[in-house]
Structure formats: structure tokens, C-alpha cells
């Protein structure tokens, strides 16, 4: 080779690779905070030539998360990344996703992310881990990556290794689509936001006094009549079974399980108004548009009540790939305990006969709990302990900490305050394993943040009450307590402000958080 060609080779070689920038991955503001981060001080750049390679044998399982990343990055970078199978580590400048089963510590949802100047490598035991790792990659990129318009790069990620897995397997939020109804698109937006913070359960509260929101083909009047209104007298609405399946599928692609709730025996006025025979006196009630609770009950000693429940649960179970059906059971103030207990026992049998596990609000612990029934603690610690004494696992949704519908402070115009005001710090500063005396880590499945909708009517208002508190709850569910503290968290949250802005999120700019000025 001549001297000139060697010179030209070196010259163009240098031109072709962008110099790396010094970056420190341990200074990135990732939420939930990862279990371990090791920095190597350099950077990787995503360019128009970057593609997403998937280990050949995992292609079928990982092409959906691969395509999710490609679609996400396309909007802001303008790059059209291809998702391809590869039987070897790809060449410089690409992503590489693999399933490996070697690292049992990672469990079903953990991942290991290794970023070098040459490659972004993501490994996990299961596709859910790859999906959560993608959320970390997303947060390592500039906030502008969240825009839906094409933006200027450079699209750099800091180099190093992140080894990460969740503390709790159940990390959820509940949306009340009864007090006010929300469209399929609103629910999808909420799912997308949950996914960013590695949440994995969406509990949909589908029936209440003010509205029945899921089509049941064998009892059509539930939605024809009972879906017709909402708090304040608006037009309400409901999901057809097709729409519901669309929500379940959309959530599933984001590794989020949907748990449907049919609340009973109380919170049933919409059903009682739709079918006279469900009432003990045989007379249909009026539709209800107020916000009182605890005034309605199914007729617990009528045979037709259980036929009704069997039909409803049967149709719901057939549309529910996840293991759980939620039966409510809260605030049944007009159902005497002597009727409530056998009712809950029978309903557990019905749910189990359709192959599903029961979740119920903490009051159900008054009944004899079946194996695998889960108790959702919201108000009474005694009930939660009654549950664990029977061997049940508990989901923690303490109203004073986890209720997203509590006002931030006395000046909040949205929300209620029966459980007190919940500022962003108070929502963050608690440990599930020590909050309820007598309930410890081995009793706890995880945490869930309910968003009741008496006071909210649209997606902007959903976002305002949920964010940023839900982000803190996501960290509580994922990150070990020993790695969490408010002073560190509030800085990371503040730095995410520009990211939330780029997502066009209508979040509450709490004065307690040092929001980054961008
Ligand atoms: C209590 S929490 C309820 C809901 C209300 C909520 C308002 C629970 C199991 N029941 O019916 O919407 O308070 O914060």
C-alpha cells in the first residue's frame, strides 16, 4: 500500500467516527433509581446509521420491544431504525438486545444495560426486562427525545453498566373511569406515561354508582342505560368489548397487565338502575350523578344476583389475559355484615370458577379468604392484618400516601382531601415494608396508586393529579428503600421537568421540587 493511501485511510477513518464526549452515567437523573450504576466516562452516539439488532434466537420475542424503541426514537430523531435479527454482536454504532437466563437476580423484569462507545447492549431474562431497559435508555437520552417533532441531536448516551431489577413485582395505578368517563385514547396516554416509569399494572375501576363502563353482552342494559351519565350529569360512556380488548392489547405491548374491577355489593347503583330484578324490592333505582358513597347494594339473597355476577365475570374473564379480577367490596355500608360475608365468599368462588384470582379492597378480609385472594389496603390497617392472618398477600394503596385524588395542598382546585393533603414529598416519603405495623415485606405484593375521578373530567386533569406523585410511587415500587431519599429524589425529579415538558405533560409544578429551567 502506498503512503498516500495509508494517509487517506487514516484521514477518512478519523472523519467517519465522531469523537466521544466525556459523560458520567452515574450523574444521570434516572427514575426509578436503578439498583446499580457503574460509569466508564464516555459516550455512545445514535446516528442515522444506528439499527436495533436482536439475537437471532430471541427475535420473535423481542421484535415488539425493538419496534417500540424504533418508533419512539423516530419521532424526535427522524432516524428510521431497522429492527433486525443477528447471530453475532453487531458492528459499531448499534443497539443489541438479547435474552439470557444467566443472571437469576434480574428476575422476570430486571435488565442489564451496557453502553460502550461502540454498542448499546441490553440483556434480560424476559422481554419485560428488555422493555424496562428501553425506558432507561430513553431517560439517558436528552429530554428532547420525548418530542413528537424532529429535533436536533446529538443523541448521546453516557457509557457504563446498569444492573437493575424491581423491589416489588406489583407496581400499579388505578383509573376510575366511572365517576367521569375517559376515552380509549386517554387511557392509552395514561398507559404510555405509566410505562415510562416501569409500572406494570393498570387497574380499571369499571363500575360504580354513577356509571357502568364495560359492555356485557348478556346484560346489555348495563351500558345502554347504566353507562349514560357520570358525576355532574355529563353523558358518561362505556367501552365496547372490542375497545376494551384494544386497551388490554395496548397495555400488554407495554408489559402492563390490566386488572378489571366490578365493584360489589356496594357501589352498584348503575347496575341497580339498569335491572329492576337486582334490587330486593324489584324496583329499578334512578341513575345517580352525585358523589356520595355507601348507599347502594346488590340484593345478596336473591339467586339472580349470582347469575348476574357469574355472567359478568365470565365475559370479563374471557377478555382478561391477566390472572386477576377485582371485586371491589369497599364501603358496603348498607349491606349488613351477616349478608356481606357470605356474598364475598360466593363471589370468590365465581371468580375462581372462571380461572381467575380475586383482589378486593381491604373490607373483604371480613370474609373467609380463598387461597390466592389478594387484599388491597386503602384505609383500615386492621382489615389488612385480618387478610395477612389468613395468608393473603397485600397490595398497598394507603389513602394518606398513595391516593392520587388527594389535593396537594389547601389551594388545589382539583381533588378531595378526606385523607389529608398529599404534597409531592409526603407521597414519596414512606416505605411499604414498614408503613403498616404487622405487615412486612413478605406479605406485600406491591403498591398501587388509585386515581378516583369525582373532581376530574379530562386527560389534562388526570395528568395534573397523577404527576408527579405517580413517578415517586413508581420509584417506591422499584427501588430498594436503602437507595431512596427525598433530597436526592427531588433533584432527579426536578431534572426530569424538561422531559415531562417535552412530553407535553400537564404536571403539578410543586414548589418543593427544584425544577430544571428548560
Ligand atoms: C373512597 S377507596 C373510595 C372511593 C372514592 C374515594 C375518593 C375506596 C375503596 N373507595 O369510592 O372514590 O374514596 O377518594
Coordinates of C-alpha atoms and ligand atoms in Angstrom, one line a residue:
X1 CA 0.0 0.0 0.0
X2 CA 1.3 3.5 -0.9
X3 CA 2.0 6.1 1.7
X4 CA -0.8 8.3 0.2
X5 CA -3.4 5.6 0.5
X6 CA -2.4 4.8 4.2
X7 CA -2.7 8.5 4.9
X8 CA -6.1 8.7 3.2
X9 CA -7.3 5.6 5.1
X10 CA -6.4 7.2 8.4
X11 CA -7.8 10.6 7.4
X12 CA -11.2 9.2 6.4
X13 CA -11.2 6.8 9.3
X14 CA -10.9 9.7 11.8
X15 CA -13.6 11.6 9.9
X16 CA -16.0 8.7 10.0
X17 CA -16.2 8.2 13.7
X18 CA -17.5 11.0 15.8
X19 CA -15.2 11.7 18.8
X20 CA -16.8 10.6 22.0
X21 CA -17.7 13.1 24.7
X22 CA -16.9 12.7 28.4
X23 CA -20.1 11.8 30.1
X24 CA -20.9 10.4 33.5
X25 CA -23.7 7.9 33.6
X26 CA -23.8 7.9 37.4
X27 CA -24.9 11.6 37.3
X28 CA -27.9 10.9 35.1
X29 CA -31.3 11.5 36.7
X30 CA -32.9 8.2 36.2
X31 CA -36.3 7.4 37.9
X32 CA -36.9 4.9 39.3
X33 CA -33.3 5.0 40.5
X34 CA -31.5 1.9 39.3
X35 CA -30.1 -0.7 41.7
X36 CA -26.5 -0.3 40.5
X37 CA -24.8 2.0 38.0
X38 CA -21.1 1.9 37.0
X39 CA -19.7 4.7 34.9
X40 CA -17.0 4.5 32.3
X41 CA -16.9 8.2 31.5
X42 CA -17.5 8.3 27.7
X43 CA -20.4 8.3 25.3
X44 CA -22.3 6.5 22.5
X45 CA -24.0 8.4 19.7
X46 CA -27.1 7.3 18.0
X47 CA -26.9 8.3 14.3
X48 CA -28.9 7.8 11.1
X49 CA -26.9 4.6 10.7
X50 CA -27.9 3.1 14.0
X51 CA -30.1 0.0 13.9
X52 CA -31.6 -2.3 16.5
X53 CA -30.2 -5.9 16.3
X54 CA -31.8 -8.7 18.2
X55 CA -30.1 -12.0 19.0
X56 CA -31.3 -14.4 16.3
X57 CA -32.9 -16.9 18.7
X58 CA -34.8 -14.1 20.6
X59 CA -36.1 -12.3 17.5
X60 CA -39.8 -13.3 17.8
X61 CA -39.9 -12.4 21.5
X62 CA -38.1 -9.1 21.3
X63 CA -39.1 -7.6 18.0
X64 CA -42.1 -5.9 19.6
X65 CA -40.0 -4.0 22.2
X66 CA -37.4 -3.4 19.5
X67 CA -40.0 -1.8 17.2
X68 CA -41.3 0.2 20.2
X69 CA -37.9 1.8 20.6
X70 CA -37.5 2.4 16.9
X71 CA -41.0 4.1 16.7
X72 CA -40.2 6.2 19.8
X73 CA -36.8 7.4 18.5
X74 CA -38.1 8.0 15.0
X75 CA -40.4 10.8 16.1
X76 CA -37.7 13.0 17.7
X77 CA -34.5 11.9 15.9
X78 CA -36.1 11.4 12.5
X79 CA -33.9 8.2 12.1
X80 CA -35.6 5.2 10.7
X81 CA -34.0 2.4 12.7
X82 CA -34.5 -1.1 11.4
X83 CA -35.2 -4.0 13.8
X84 CA -33.1 -7.0 12.6
X85 CA -32.1 -10.4 13.8
X86 CA -28.4 -11.1 14.1
X87 CA -26.5 -14.2 15.2
X88 CA -23.5 -12.2 16.4
X89 CA -22.7 -8.9 18.1
X90 CA -23.3 -6.2 15.5
X91 CA -20.7 -3.8 14.4
X92 CA -20.1 -0.4 15.9
X93 CA -22.8 2.1 16.3
X94 CA -25.8 -0.2 17.0
X95 CA -28.2 -1.5 19.7
X96 CA -28.1 -5.2 20.6
X97 CA -30.9 -6.9 22.6
X98 CA -30.5 -10.5 23.9
X99 CA -32.3 -12.7 26.3
X100 CA -30.0 -14.7 28.5
X101 CA -31.3 -16.6 31.7
X102 CA -27.9 -16.5 33.3
X103 CA -28.4 -13.7 35.8
X104 CA -31.2 -15.0 38.1
X105 CA -31.0 -11.9 40.2
X106 CA -32.6 -9.9 37.4
X107 CA -35.8 -12.0 37.7
X108 CA -38.6 -11.5 35.2
X109 CA -38.4 -7.7 34.9
X110 CA -34.8 -6.8 35.5
X111 CA -32.2 -5.9 32.8
X112 CA -28.6 -5.2 32.4
X113 CA -27.6 -2.3 30.1
X114 CA -24.0 -2.0 28.9
X115 CA -23.2 1.2 27.0
X116 CA -19.8 1.4 25.4
X117 CA -18.6 3.9 22.7
X118 CA -19.4 1.2 20.2
X119 CA -22.5 -0.6 21.3
X120 CA -25.6 -0.3 23.5
X121 CA -26.2 -3.8 24.8
X122 CA -29.4 -4.8 26.7
X123 CA -29.8 -8.2 28.2
X124 CA -32.6 -9.6 30.3
X125 CA -34.2 -12.9 31.3
X126 CA -37.6 -11.9 29.8
X127 CA -39.0 -9.4 27.3
X128 CA -40.4 -7.3 30.1
X129 CA -36.9 -6.7 31.3
X130 CA -35.8 -5.5 27.8
X131 CA -38.8 -3.2 27.8
X132 CA -37.9 -1.7 31.2
X133 CA -34.3 -1.3 30.0
X134 CA -35.6 0.6 27.0
X135 CA -37.2 3.1 29.4
X136 CA -33.8 3.6 31.0
X137 CA -32.2 4.1 27.6
X138 CA -34.9 6.7 26.9
X139 CA -34.0 8.6 30.1
X140 CA -30.3 8.5 29.3
X141 CA -31.0 10.5 26.1
X142 CA -31.6 14.2 26.0
X143 CA -35.1 15.4 27.1
X144 CA -35.9 16.4 23.5
X145 CA -36.1 12.7 22.7
X146 CA -39.7 12.9 24.1
X147 CA -40.8 15.4 21.4
X148 CA -43.1 14.2 18.6
X149 CA -41.4 16.6 16.2
X150 CA -37.9 16.1 14.7
X151 CA -35.2 17.8 16.8
X152 CA -31.5 18.5 16.5
X153 CA -29.1 15.9 18.1
X154 CA -26.5 14.9 19.0
X155 CA -28.2 11.9 20.6
X156 CA -25.6 10.8 23.1
X157 CA -25.8 8.3 25.9
X158 CA -23.3 8.1 28.7
X159 CA -21.3 4.9 28.9
X160 CA -21.2 2.4 31.7
X161 CA -23.3 -0.5 33.1
X162 CA -26.7 -0.5 34.8
X163 CA -27.8 -3.6 36.6
X164 CA -31.4 -3.2 37.7
X165 CA -34.4 -5.1 38.9
X166 CA -37.6 -4.2 40.9
X167 CA -38.1 -4.5 44.6
X168 CA -41.8 -5.4 44.2
X169 CA -43.5 -7.4 41.4
X170 CA -46.7 -5.4 41.5
X171 CA -46.4 -1.7 40.6
X172 CA -49.7 -0.2 39.6
X173 CA -52.1 2.6 39.2
X174 CA -55.9 2.6 39.2
X175 CA -58.0 4.8 37.0
X176 CA -61.7 5.4 38.0
X177 CA -63.5 5.7 34.6
X178 CA -66.9 5.7 36.4
X179 CA -67.2 9.0 38.2
X180 CA -66.1 10.5 35.0
X181 CA -65.6 8.5 31.8
X182 CA -62.3 8.7 29.9
X183 CA -61.9 7.7 26.2
X184 CA -59.7 4.9 24.9
X185 CA -57.1 7.4 23.8
X186 CA -57.0 9.0 27.3
X187 CA -56.4 5.5 28.8
X188 CA -53.7 4.8 26.2
X189 CA -52.0 8.1 27.1
X190 CA -52.0 7.1 30.7
X191 CA -50.6 3.6 29.9
X192 CA -47.8 5.3 27.9
X193 CA -46.9 7.5 30.8
X194 CA -47.0 4.6 33.3
X195 CA -44.7 2.6 31.0
X196 CA -42.0 5.4 31.2
X197 CA -41.6 4.7 34.9
X198 CA -41.7 0.9 34.7
X199 CA -45.1 0.4 36.2
X200 CA -46.7 -2.9 35.3
X201 CA -50.4 -2.9 36.4
X202 CA -53.3 -0.8 35.3
X203 CA -56.4 -1.4 37.5
X204 CA -59.5 -0.1 35.7
X205 CA -62.5 0.7 38.1
X206 CA -65.2 -0.2 35.6
X207 CA -68.5 0.0 37.6
X208 CA -69.8 2.3 40.3
X209 CA -72.9 4.1 41.4
X210 CA -72.5 6.8 38.7
X211 CA -71.8 4.6 35.7
X212 CA -71.3 1.1 34.2
X213 CA -68.4 1.3 31.7
X214 CA -67.9 -2.1 30.2
X215 CA -70.2 -3.7 27.6
X216 CA -71.6 -7.0 28.9
X217 CA -73.4 -8.8 26.0
X218 CA -75.7 -10.9 28.2
X219 CA -76.9 -7.9 30.2
X220 CA -76.9 -5.1 27.6
X221 CA -78.9 -2.5 29.6
X222 CA -75.9 -2.1 32.0
X223 CA -74.3 0.1 29.4
X224 CA -77.3 1.2 27.3
X225 CA -78.9 2.7 30.4
X226 CA -76.3 2.5 33.2
X227 CA -73.4 3.9 31.1
X228 CA -75.3 7.0 30.2
X229 CA -74.2 9.5 32.8
X230 CA -71.5 10.5 35.2
X231 CA -70.8 12.8 38.1
X232 CA -72.3 16.2 37.4
X233 CA -74.8 14.8 34.8
X234 CA -72.5 14.6 31.8
X235 CA -73.1 12.0 29.1
X236 CA -70.8 9.3 30.5
X237 CA -69.9 6.5 28.2
X238 CA -68.6 2.9 28.1
X239 CA -66.1 0.7 26.4
X240 CA -67.3 -1.9 23.9
X241 CA -65.7 -5.3 24.3
X242 CA -63.7 -4.5 21.2
X243 CA -62.4 -1.3 22.7
X244 CA -61.6 -2.9 26.0
X245 CA -59.6 -5.6 24.2
X246 CA -57.8 -2.8 22.4
X247 CA -56.8 -1.3 25.7
X248 CA -55.7 -4.7 27.1
X249 CA -53.6 -5.3 24.0
X250 CA -52.0 -1.8 24.0
X251 CA -51.1 -2.3 27.7
X252 CA -49.8 -5.8 27.0
X253 CA -47.4 -4.4 24.4
X254 CA -46.0 -2.3 27.2
X255 CA -45.8 -5.2 29.6
X256 CA -48.7 -3.7 31.7
X257 CA -51.4 -6.1 32.9
X258 CA -54.9 -4.7 33.1
X259 CA -57.0 -5.7 36.1
X260 CA -60.7 -5.0 35.7
X261 CA -62.8 -4.2 38.7
X262 CA -66.5 -4.7 39.1
X263 CA -67.3 -3.2 42.5
X264 CA -69.8 -5.0 44.6
X265 CA -72.1 -5.5 46.6
X266 CA -72.0 -1.7 47.2
X267 CA -71.1 1.0 44.6
X268 CA -73.7 -0.7 42.3
X269 CA -76.3 1.9 41.6
X270 CA -75.7 2.0 37.9
X271 CA -76.5 -1.8 37.7
X272 CA -79.5 -1.4 40.1
X273 CA -80.9 1.4 37.8
X274 CA -80.4 -0.8 34.7
X275 CA -82.1 -4.0 36.0
X276 CA -85.0 -3.9 38.5
X277 CA -84.6 -7.6 39.4
X278 CA -81.2 -6.9 41.0
X279 CA -83.0 -4.9 43.7
X280 CA -84.5 -6.5 46.8
X281 CA -87.8 -4.6 46.2
X282 CA -87.8 -5.4 42.5
X283 CA -87.8 -1.7 41.5
X284 CA -85.0 -0.1 39.5
X285 CA -83.3 2.9 41.1
X286 CA -82.7 6.3 39.4
X287 CA -79.4 7.0 37.8
X288 CA -77.1 8.9 40.1
X289 CA -74.8 11.8 39.4
X290 CA -73.6 12.9 42.8
X291 CA -70.5 11.9 44.8
X292 CA -71.9 10.2 47.9
X293 CA -70.7 6.7 48.6
X294 CA -72.1 3.7 50.6
X295 CA -75.8 3.9 49.7
X296 CA -76.3 1.1 47.2
X297 CA -76.2 -2.7 47.4
X298 CA -77.0 -5.7 45.3
X299 CA -79.7 -7.9 46.8
X300 CA -77.4 -10.5 48.4
X301 CA -80.1 -13.2 49.0
X302 CA -81.6 -13.3 45.5
X303 CA -80.5 -16.1 43.2
X304 CA -80.5 -13.9 40.2
X305 CA -77.8 -11.7 41.7
X306 CA -75.3 -14.6 41.5
X307 CA -76.4 -15.5 38.0
X308 CA -75.8 -11.8 37.1
X309 CA -72.3 -11.9 38.7
X310 CA -71.4 -15.2 37.0
X311 CA -72.4 -13.8 33.6
X312 CA -70.5 -10.5 34.1
X313 CA -67.3 -12.2 35.5
X314 CA -67.5 -14.8 32.8
X315 CA -67.5 -12.2 30.0
X316 CA -64.8 -10.2 31.7
X317 CA -62.5 -13.2 32.4
X318 CA -62.7 -14.1 28.7
X319 CA -61.2 -10.7 27.8
X320 CA -58.7 -10.7 30.6
X321 CA -55.3 -12.4 29.9
X322 CA -54.0 -11.3 33.3
X323 CA -54.5 -13.5 36.4
X324 CA -56.7 -11.2 38.5
X325 CA -60.3 -9.9 38.6
X326 CA -61.0 -7.2 41.2
X327 CA -64.4 -7.5 43.0
X328 CA -64.3 -4.2 44.9
X329 CA -66.1 -4.9 48.2
X330 CA -65.5 -1.4 49.7
X331 CA -67.8 0.9 51.6
X332 CA -70.8 -1.5 51.5
X333 CA -72.4 0.5 54.3
X334 CA -76.0 -0.7 53.6
X335 CA -75.1 -4.4 53.3
X336 CA -75.2 -5.9 56.8
X337 CA -72.0 -7.9 57.7
X338 CA -74.1 -11.1 58.1
X339 CA -75.0 -10.7 54.3
X340 CA -71.7 -9.2 53.2
X341 CA -69.6 -12.2 54.4
X342 CA -71.4 -15.0 52.5
X343 CA -71.7 -12.7 49.5
X344 CA -67.9 -12.2 49.3
X345 CA -67.4 -15.9 49.8
X346 CA -69.7 -16.8 46.9
X347 CA -68.2 -14.2 44.6
X348 CA -64.7 -15.5 45.3
X349 CA -66.0 -19.0 44.1
X350 CA -67.5 -17.5 41.0
X351 CA -64.2 -15.7 40.1
X352 CA -62.2 -18.8 40.7
X353 CA -64.6 -20.9 38.6
X354 CA -63.6 -18.6 35.7
X355 CA -59.9 -19.4 36.3
X356 CA -59.0 -16.0 37.9
X357 CA -57.7 -14.8 41.3
X358 CA -59.6 -12.3 43.4
X359 CA -58.4 -8.9 44.5
X360 CA -60.7 -6.9 46.8
X361 CA -60.5 -3.7 48.9
X362 CA -59.4 -4.3 52.5
X363 CA -63.0 -4.8 53.8
X364 CA -63.1 -8.3 52.1
X365 CA -60.8 -9.6 54.8
X366 CA -64.0 -9.8 57.0
X367 CA -64.9 -12.8 54.9
X368 CA -63.1 -16.2 54.7
X369 CA -60.4 -15.6 52.1
X370 CA -59.7 -18.2 49.5
X371 CA -56.2 -19.3 48.7
X372 CA -54.6 -16.7 46.4
X373 CA -57.2 -13.9 47.2
X374 CA -55.3 -10.6 47.5
X375 CA -56.3 -7.7 49.8
X376 CA -55.9 -4.1 48.7
X377 CA -55.2 -2.0 51.8
X378 CA -56.6 1.6 51.4
X379 CA -58.0 2.6 54.8
X380 CA -58.1 0.2 57.7
X381 CA -54.8 -1.4 58.9
X382 CA -56.9 -3.9 60.9
X383 CA -58.5 -5.2 57.8
X384 CA -55.1 -5.6 56.1
X385 CA -53.9 -7.6 59.1
X386 CA -57.1 -9.7 59.1
X387 CA -56.1 -10.5 55.5
X388 CA -52.5 -11.5 56.2
X389 CA -53.6 -13.5 59.2
X390 CA -55.5 -15.6 56.7
X391 CA -52.4 -15.9 54.5
X392 CA -53.4 -13.3 51.9
X393 CA -50.9 -11.1 50.2
X394 CA -51.5 -7.3 50.3
X395 CA -51.3 -4.5 47.8
X396 CA -50.6 -1.2 49.5
X397 CA -52.7 1.8 48.5
X398 CA -52.7 3.8 51.7
X399 CA -55.1 6.7 51.1
X400 CA -52.9 9.1 53.0
X401 CA -49.9 8.5 50.7
X402 CA -50.9 6.7 47.5
X403 CA -54.3 8.3 46.6
X404 CA -53.7 10.5 43.6
X405 CA -57.0 12.2 44.0
X406 CA -56.0 13.9 47.3
X407 CA -55.3 17.6 46.9
X408 CA -51.7 18.7 47.0
X409 CA -52.5 21.4 49.5
X410 CA -55.4 23.7 50.5
X411 CA -55.0 25.8 47.3
X412 CA -55.5 22.8 45.0
X413 CA -58.6 23.3 42.9
X414 CA -58.8 19.6 41.9
X415 CA -59.1 16.6 44.2
X416 CA -60.5 15.8 47.6
X417 CA -58.9 15.9 51.0
X418 CA -60.7 13.4 53.2
X419 CA -57.4 11.6 53.7
X420 CA -55.5 14.9 54.1
X421 CA -53.3 16.9 51.7
X422 CA -50.6 15.0 49.9
X423 CA -47.7 17.1 48.7
X424 CA -45.0 15.5 46.4
X425 CA -42.6 14.9 49.3
X426 CA -45.2 13.2 51.5
X427 CA -46.3 11.0 48.6
X428 CA -42.7 9.9 48.3
X429 CA -41.5 9.6 51.9
X430 CA -42.8 6.1 53.0
X431 CA -41.6 2.6 53.0
X432 CA -44.2 -0.1 52.1
X433 CA -42.4 -2.7 54.3
X434 CA -42.8 -0.6 57.5
X435 CA -45.9 1.6 56.9
X436 CA -48.5 -0.8 58.4
X437 CA -47.5 -2.3 61.8
X438 CA -47.7 -6.1 61.4
X439 CA -47.4 -6.1 57.6
X440 CA -43.9 -6.7 56.4
X441 CA -42.2 -7.2 53.0
X442 CA -43.1 -10.9 52.6
X443 CA -46.8 -10.1 52.9
X444 CA -46.6 -7.4 50.3
X445 CA -47.2 -7.9 46.6
X446 CA -46.5 -4.3 45.8
X447 CA -48.1 -0.9 45.6
X448 CA -50.8 0.8 43.6
X449 CA -51.8 4.4 43.3
X450 CA -55.6 4.9 42.7
X451 CA -56.9 7.9 40.9
X452 CA -60.5 8.4 41.7
X453 CA -62.3 10.8 39.4
X454 CA -65.0 12.6 41.2
X455 CA -63.3 16.0 40.5
X456 CA -61.5 15.4 37.2
X457 CA -63.1 15.4 33.8
X458 CA -60.3 15.3 31.2
X459 CA -56.8 14.0 30.5
X460 CA -55.1 17.2 31.5
X461 CA -56.7 17.0 34.9
X462 CA -55.7 13.3 35.2
X463 CA -52.1 14.3 34.5
X464 CA -52.2 17.1 36.9
X465 CA -53.2 14.9 39.9
X466 CA -51.1 11.9 38.9
X467 CA -47.9 13.7 38.0
X468 CA -45.5 14.0 39.5
X469 CA -46.8 11.9 42.5
X470 CA -47.1 8.7 40.5
X471 CA -43.4 9.0 39.5
X472 CA -42.5 8.9 43.2
X473 CA -44.7 5.9 43.7
X474 CA -43.1 4.1 40.7
X475 CA -39.7 4.6 42.4
X476 CA -41.0 3.3 45.7
X477 CA -42.2 0.1 44.0
X478 CA -39.0 -0.4 42.0
X479 CA -36.0 0.9 44.0
X480 CA -34.9 -0.6 47.3
X481 CA -35.7 1.6 50.3
X482 CA -32.0 1.7 51.2
X483 CA -31.2 3.6 48.0
X484 CA -34.0 6.2 48.3
X485 CA -34.2 9.5 50.0
X486 CA -36.2 12.7 49.3
X487 CA -33.3 15.1 48.9
X488 CA -31.7 13.0 46.2
X489 CA -35.0 12.2 44.6
X490 CA -36.3 15.8 44.4
X491 CA -33.2 16.8 42.4
X492 CA -33.6 13.9 39.9
X493 CA -37.3 14.7 39.6
X494 CA -36.5 18.4 39.0
X495 CA -34.2 17.5 36.2
X496 CA -36.9 15.4 34.7
X497 CA -39.0 18.5 34.4
X498 CA -37.8 19.3 30.9
X499 CA -38.6 15.7 29.9
X500 CA -42.1 16.0 31.3
X501 CA -42.4 19.3 29.4
X502 CA -41.2 17.7 26.2
X503 CA -43.9 15.0 26.7
X504 CA -46.4 17.9 26.9
X505 CA -47.5 16.6 30.3
X506 CA -49.7 18.9 32.4
X507 CA -48.0 18.2 35.7
X508 CA -48.1 20.0 39.1
X509 CA -45.0 22.1 39.5
X510 CA -44.7 21.7 43.2
X511 CA -42.6 24.4 44.9
X512 CA -40.8 21.6 46.9
X513 CA -39.0 20.4 43.7
X514 CA -36.1 22.3 42.1
X515 CA -37.5 22.1 38.5
X516 CA -34.8 22.4 35.8
X517 CA -35.2 25.6 33.9
X518 CA -35.7 24.3 30.4
Ligands
LIG1 C1 -63.0 6.0 48.8 S1 -61.1 4.0 48.2 C2 -63.5 5.1 47.8 C3 -63.9 5.6 46.5 C4 -63.9 7.1 46.4 C5 -62.6 7.6 47.1 C6 -62.4 9.1 46.9 C7 -62.3 3.1 48.0 C8 -62.0 1.7 48.0 N1 -63.5 3.8 48.0 O1 -65.2 5.2 46.2 O2 -63.9 7.5 45.1 O3 -62.6 7.3 48.4 O4 -61.1 9.4 47.4

